[in-house]
Coordinates of C-alpha atoms in Angstrom, one line a residue:
Chain A
M1 CA -5.6 -33.1 9.8
Y2 CA -5.2 -30.2 12.2
T3 CA -6.7 -30.2 15.6
T4 CA -6.6 -27.5 18.3
D5 CA -4.3 -29.3 20.5
M6 CA -1.5 -29.1 17.9
Y7 CA 1.4 -27.4 18.0
E8 CA 1.8 -25.3 14.6
G9 CA 4.3 -22.9 13.4
M10 CA 5.7 -21.9 9.9
L11 CA 8.9 -20.0 8.7
A12 CA 8.1 -17.6 5.8
E13 CA 10.8 -15.5 4.1
T14 CA 12.4 -14.0 1.2
T15 CA 15.4 -16.1 -0.1
T16 CA 17.4 -16.4 -3.3
L17 CA 18.0 -19.2 -5.8
R18 CA 19.5 -19.6 -9.2
G19 CA 17.2 -19.6 -12.1
H20 CA 17.5 -19.3 -15.9
D21 CA 21.1 -19.2 -17.1
G22 CA 22.3 -19.5 -13.6
D23 CA 21.0 -15.9 -12.6
V24 CA 20.4 -15.1 -8.9
I25 CA 16.6 -14.0 -8.4
N26 CA 14.8 -13.8 -5.6
A27 CA 11.9 -15.8 -4.2
Y28 CA 9.3 -16.3 -1.2
L29 CA 9.5 -19.5 0.5
A30 CA 7.3 -20.5 3.3
R31 CA 7.3 -24.0 5.3
P32 CA 6.1 -25.6 8.3
L33 CA 8.5 -25.8 11.2
G34 CA 9.8 -29.1 11.8
A35 CA 12.0 -32.0 10.4
G36 CA 9.4 -32.9 8.0
P37 CA 9.9 -34.3 5.2
F38 CA 7.2 -32.3 3.7
P39 CA 6.2 -32.2 0.0
G40 CA 7.2 -29.1 -2.2
V41 CA 5.5 -26.7 -4.2
V42 CA 6.5 -24.3 -6.7
L43 CA 4.1 -21.3 -7.2
I44 CA 4.1 -19.3 -10.4
H45 CA 2.7 -15.8 -10.0
H46 CA 0.2 -14.1 -12.5
L47 CA 0.9 -11.3 -14.7
P48 CA -0.1 -8.7 -12.1
G49 CA 3.1 -9.5 -10.6
W50 CA 4.9 -11.4 -7.6
D51 CA 2.3 -9.7 -5.2
E52 CA 0.7 -10.3 -1.9
W53 CA -1.9 -13.0 -3.2
Y54 CA 1.2 -14.9 -3.7
R55 CA 2.8 -14.7 -0.5
E56 CA -0.3 -15.4 1.2
A57 CA -0.8 -18.4 -1.0
A58 CA 2.6 -19.6 0.0
R59 CA 1.9 -19.2 3.5
R60 CA -1.5 -21.2 2.8
F61 CA 0.3 -24.0 1.3
A62 CA 2.9 -24.2 4.1
H63 CA 0.0 -23.9 6.6
H64 CA -1.2 -27.2 5.0
G65 CA 2.0 -28.8 5.2
Y66 CA 3.7 -27.9 2.2
V67 CA 7.2 -26.3 1.4
S68 CA 6.1 -23.8 -0.8
I69 CA 8.4 -21.2 -3.0
S70 CA 7.4 -18.2 -5.3
P71 CA 10.0 -17.3 -7.5
N72 CA 10.1 -13.6 -8.5
L73 CA 10.1 -14.0 -12.4
Y74 CA 10.1 -10.4 -12.9
F75 CA 13.2 -10.2 -10.6
R76 CA 15.5 -8.9 -13.7
S77 CA 13.0 -5.8 -14.8
G78 CA 13.9 -4.0 -11.5
H79 CA 12.3 -3.5 -8.1
G80 CA 9.8 -1.5 -6.6
D81 CA 6.1 -1.5 -6.0
P82 CA 5.0 -5.0 -7.3
E83 CA 2.2 -3.4 -9.5
D84 CA 4.8 -0.9 -11.0
V85 CA 6.9 -3.6 -11.8
A86 CA 4.2 -5.7 -13.4
A87 CA 3.0 -2.7 -15.3
M88 CA 6.5 -2.8 -16.9
V89 CA 6.5 -6.3 -17.7
R90 CA 3.1 -6.0 -18.9
A91 CA 4.4 -3.1 -21.6
E92 CA 7.2 -5.5 -22.3
G93 CA 4.7 -8.5 -23.4
G94 CA 5.6 -10.6 -20.5
V95 CA 8.6 -12.4 -19.9
P96 CA 10.2 -14.9 -22.2
D97 CA 8.8 -18.4 -21.9
D98 CA 12.3 -19.6 -21.9
Q99 CA 13.3 -17.4 -19.1
A100 CA 10.2 -18.3 -16.8
M101 CA 11.1 -22.0 -17.3
G102 CA 14.6 -21.7 -16.3
D103 CA 13.3 -19.8 -13.2
V104 CA 10.7 -22.4 -12.5
E105 CA 13.1 -24.9 -12.6
G106 CA 15.6 -23.9 -10.7
S107 CA 12.9 -23.2 -8.0
M108 CA 12.0 -27.0 -8.2
K109 CA 15.6 -27.8 -8.1
H110 CA 16.1 -25.4 -5.2
L111 CA 13.0 -27.2 -3.2
R112 CA 14.7 -30.7 -3.9
S113 CA 18.0 -29.6 -2.4
L114 CA 16.3 -28.9 0.8
P115 CA 16.6 -31.6 3.6
Y116 CA 13.2 -31.2 4.6
V117 CA 11.4 -31.8 1.4
N118 CA 10.1 -35.2 0.8
G119 CA 11.5 -35.7 -2.7
R120 CA 8.1 -34.8 -4.2
V121 CA 7.2 -31.6 -5.8
G122 CA 4.3 -30.0 -7.5
V123 CA 4.1 -26.6 -9.5
I124 CA 0.8 -24.6 -9.4
G125 CA -0.1 -20.9 -11.1
T126 CA -2.7 -18.8 -11.8
C127 CA -3.4 -16.7 -14.9
S128 CA -0.1 -16.3 -17.0
G129 CA 1.0 -18.7 -14.1
G130 CA -1.3 -21.1 -15.0
R131 CA 0.0 -21.0 -18.5
H132 CA 3.5 -21.2 -17.1
T133 CA 2.3 -24.1 -15.1
V134 CA 1.2 -26.0 -18.3
L135 CA 4.6 -25.3 -19.9
A136 CA 6.6 -26.3 -17.0
A137 CA 4.8 -29.7 -16.4
S138 CA 5.2 -30.4 -20.1
R139 CA 9.0 -29.0 -20.9
I140 CA 10.7 -29.8 -17.4
E141 CA 11.4 -33.1 -16.0
G142 CA 10.9 -33.4 -12.2
F143 CA 7.5 -32.5 -11.4
D144 CA 5.0 -34.6 -9.8
A145 CA 1.7 -32.7 -10.2
A146 CA 0.7 -29.7 -11.8
V147 CA -2.3 -27.3 -11.1
D148 CA -3.3 -25.1 -14.0
C149 CA -5.9 -22.3 -12.8
W150 CA -7.4 -20.7 -15.6
G151 CA -4.2 -20.3 -17.5
G152 CA -5.2 -18.2 -20.7
N153 CA -3.3 -18.7 -23.9
V154 CA -2.5 -22.2 -23.6
V155 CA -4.1 -22.6 -26.9
M156 CA -2.8 -19.7 -29.4
E157 CA -3.4 -18.6 -33.0
K158 CA -0.1 -18.7 -34.9
A159 CA -0.7 -14.8 -35.3
A160 CA -0.4 -14.3 -31.4
L161 CA 3.1 -16.3 -31.3
T162 CA 5.8 -13.9 -30.8
H163 CA 9.7 -14.0 -30.0
A164 CA 9.1 -14.4 -26.4
Q165 CA 6.2 -16.9 -26.7
P166 CA 7.2 -18.8 -29.8
V167 CA 5.3 -21.8 -29.3
A168 CA 1.7 -22.5 -27.7
P169 CA 1.8 -24.6 -24.6
I170 CA -0.8 -27.1 -25.9
D171 CA 1.7 -28.0 -28.6
Y172 CA 4.0 -29.6 -25.6
T173 CA 1.1 -31.7 -24.5
G174 CA 3.0 -34.7 -25.7
G175 CA 5.5 -34.1 -23.4
L176 CA 3.6 -33.6 -20.3
S177 CA 5.2 -35.6 -17.4
C178 CA 2.8 -35.5 -14.5
P179 CA -1.0 -35.5 -13.6
L180 CA -2.3 -32.0 -14.5
L181 CA -5.5 -30.3 -12.6
G182 CA -7.2 -27.9 -14.3
L183 CA -9.9 -25.1 -12.6
F184 CA -11.5 -22.6 -15.0
G185 CA -14.6 -20.5 -15.1
E186 CA -17.3 -20.7 -17.7
D187 CA -17.5 -17.0 -18.2
D188 CA -13.8 -16.7 -18.8
D189 CA -12.7 -15.2 -22.1
S190 CA -9.0 -16.2 -21.6
P191 CA -9.4 -19.2 -21.4
T192 CA -12.4 -19.7 -23.0
P193 CA -14.7 -22.9 -22.4
D194 CA -13.8 -24.1 -25.9
Q195 CA -10.2 -23.5 -25.6
V196 CA -10.2 -25.5 -22.4
A197 CA -12.0 -28.0 -24.5
M198 CA -9.6 -28.2 -27.2
H199 CA -6.9 -28.6 -24.5
E200 CA -8.8 -31.4 -23.1
R201 CA -9.1 -33.2 -26.2
E202 CA -5.4 -32.9 -26.7
L203 CA -4.7 -34.4 -23.3
K204 CA -7.0 -37.3 -24.1
R205 CA -5.2 -37.7 -27.4
H206 CA -1.9 -38.2 -25.8
G207 CA -3.2 -40.5 -23.2
K208 CA -2.3 -38.1 -20.2
S209 CA -3.6 -38.1 -16.7
Y210 CA -5.5 -34.9 -16.1
E211 CA -8.8 -33.6 -14.1
F212 CA -10.5 -30.6 -15.5
H213 CA -13.2 -28.6 -13.5
M214 CA -15.4 -26.0 -15.4
Y215 CA -17.2 -23.6 -12.6
P216 CA -20.5 -21.9 -13.6
D217 CA -20.9 -18.4 -12.6
A218 CA -17.3 -17.8 -12.6
G219 CA -14.9 -16.1 -14.9
H220 CA -11.4 -15.2 -14.8
G221 CA -9.5 -15.3 -11.3
F222 CA -12.4 -16.4 -9.3
F223 CA -10.2 -17.1 -6.4
Y224 CA -8.9 -13.5 -5.9
Y225 CA -10.8 -12.3 -2.8
Q226 CA -9.8 -8.5 -3.3
R227 CA -11.3 -8.5 -6.9
P228 CA -15.2 -8.6 -8.2
S229 CA -14.3 -11.9 -10.0
Y230 CA -14.3 -13.5 -6.4
R231 CA -16.9 -16.3 -6.2
P232 CA -16.4 -17.6 -2.7
E233 CA -18.2 -21.0 -3.4
Q234 CA -16.2 -22.1 -6.5
A235 CA -13.0 -20.8 -4.8
M236 CA -13.3 -23.0 -2.1
D237 CA -14.3 -25.7 -3.9
G238 CA -11.4 -25.3 -5.9
W239 CA -8.9 -24.9 -3.1
A240 CA -10.4 -28.1 -1.7
R241 CA -9.5 -29.9 -5.0
I242 CA -6.0 -28.6 -5.2
F243 CA -5.0 -29.9 -1.9
R244 CA -7.0 -33.1 -2.6
F245 CA -4.9 -33.5 -5.6
F246 CA -1.7 -32.4 -4.3
G247 CA -2.2 -34.7 -1.2
E248 CA -2.6 -37.6 -3.5
H249 CA 0.4 -37.0 -5.9
L250 CA 2.4 -35.5 -3.6
A251 CA 2.5 -37.6 -0.5
A252 CA 6.2 -39.6 0.4
S253 CA 4.7 -42.8 0.0
V254 CA 3.1 -42.5 -3.5
Chain B
M1 CA -3.2 -10.5 -17.8
C2 CA -4.3 -12.7 -20.4
T3 CA -4.9 -10.5 -23.5
M4 CA -1.5 -9.1 -24.1
I5 CA -2.7 -6.6 -26.0
V6 CA -0.3 -3.5 -25.7
E7 CA 0.4 -0.4 -27.9
R8 CA 3.6 1.7 -26.8
A9 CA 4.4 5.3 -28.0
G10 CA 7.3 7.5 -27.2
I11 CA 6.2 11.0 -25.6
S12 CA 7.7 14.0 -24.1
G13 CA 6.1 16.0 -21.2
S14 CA 6.0 15.5 -17.4
G15 CA 3.9 13.4 -15.2
K16 CA 3.3 13.7 -11.2
G17 CA 3.9 10.3 -9.4
V18 CA 4.1 9.6 -5.6
D19 CA 7.2 11.5 -5.4
G20 CA 6.4 14.6 -7.6
W21 CA 7.1 15.6 -11.1
F22 CA 9.2 13.6 -13.3
P23 CA 9.6 13.7 -17.0
V24 CA 7.8 11.1 -19.1
S25 CA 9.2 9.4 -22.2
R26 CA 6.6 6.9 -22.8
V27 CA 3.0 5.8 -22.7
N28 CA 2.2 2.2 -22.6
V29 CA -1.6 1.3 -23.4
S30 CA -3.0 -2.1 -22.7
F31 CA -6.2 -3.5 -22.6
D32 CA -6.2 -6.3 -20.1
H33 CA -7.0 -7.1 -16.3
P34 CA -6.6 -4.1 -14.1
T35 CA -5.1 -4.0 -10.8
H36 CA -7.7 -1.8 -8.9
A37 CA -10.5 -0.9 -10.9
P38 CA -13.2 -3.1 -10.6
L39 CA -13.6 -4.6 -14.1
D40 CA -12.3 -7.6 -15.7
H41 CA -10.7 -5.7 -18.4
A42 CA -9.6 -2.2 -18.6
L43 CA -7.7 0.2 -20.8
N44 CA -4.5 0.6 -18.8
I45 CA -2.6 3.7 -19.4
D46 CA 1.0 4.2 -17.9
F47 CA 3.0 7.2 -18.5
V48 CA 6.3 6.1 -17.8
N49 CA 10.2 7.0 -17.7
E50 CA 11.6 3.8 -18.0
A51 CA 15.2 5.3 -17.2
Q52 CA 14.0 5.9 -14.0
G53 CA 12.9 2.5 -12.8
P54 CA 9.6 0.7 -12.2
G55 CA 8.2 3.5 -9.7
A56 CA 8.3 6.4 -12.6
R57 CA 4.7 5.7 -13.6
V58 CA 1.6 7.5 -13.6
A59 CA -1.4 5.1 -14.1
V60 CA -5.0 5.1 -14.7
E61 CA -7.3 2.1 -15.4
L62 CA -10.5 2.9 -17.2
S63 CA -13.5 1.4 -18.5
S64 CA -13.5 0.9 -22.2
E65 CA -16.4 3.6 -22.5
S66 CA -13.9 5.9 -20.3
G67 CA -11.0 5.4 -23.0
L68 CA -13.3 6.3 -25.9
A69 CA -14.4 9.1 -24.0
L70 CA -10.7 10.3 -23.0
A71 CA -9.6 9.7 -26.6
H72 CA -12.4 12.1 -28.0
A73 CA -11.7 14.5 -25.5
I74 CA -8.0 14.4 -26.3
Q75 CA -8.8 14.8 -30.1
T76 CA -11.1 17.8 -29.6
A77 CA -9.0 19.8 -27.2
L78 CA -6.2 19.4 -29.8
Q79 CA -8.2 20.2 -32.6
R80 CA -9.4 23.4 -30.8
A81 CA -6.0 24.5 -30.2
G82 CA -5.2 24.1 -34.1
V83 CA -3.1 21.0 -33.5
T84 CA -3.6 18.5 -36.3
P85 CA -2.0 15.1 -37.2
A86 CA 0.5 16.9 -39.5
D87 CA 1.7 18.3 -36.3
A88 CA 2.9 14.9 -35.2
G89 CA 6.6 14.7 -34.9

């Protein structure tokens, strides 16, 4: 717990890492100053892009004692204003799942290579990043905890599958290799409460460790303070649950 | 952006962005979460020139009612100018 007589500092900067197919991509890394060791967290940004909210979230995790890294999943689409890059990716139907997983795995390995990381790494994402989080925790070995914040399209109709997103994340549930925390809003239409319930049934069927919370009077993106969707009470409770969950699963003594 | 609803079309003309006018070669129309408009979902229209990079974009984010009004206004204006669907290249 932070007290007012403590020294506190952090380092936050752009860095690079090797992602899918060994490609070099950039990433934003934030960490507390000191030898640590600290737990690590990979932050998977949403479809609106590798934006300021994710930089802030990375620093928030560092403030809470985590080494956090947010890879730029849109690195290959060019550079400019994050909104313009995101619009380009949106027009392309999003990034291919395999490519995103390669970048997320590269980020996890990058964290594990750092001398001040305690050997335990979580993953979290919102919106499309929540979907990618479910995929990562199910397809990639090496995560110790995962947090899906309102990830849409975890449940997908066959007609919605594409070359870039060929398999619905729910179909990988058997491979989920770490505990999963899910935060959702009752008023969301992607994922709908019914889709969340379907995912939950699948997790139960496979005997997976999970914890889902469905917030009333909240829709999609209720953490985003800059949007009308912001719900302060639900968001603060959600953040508290995230830090409790990661605290439980990523501490060095686990 | 979770609906992933997007329609693309090749176009020709010019758009005015932050750095002035540039030729537009494509329009991307999506119905998804907007960046700025205070809506859960919006009709997002991007006039772009992909060859000039992500910044070559003129963007609007409209309510669905506004999108319908825009579509109607476009059709009406073209109709008054004597342009018919048969004129599409």
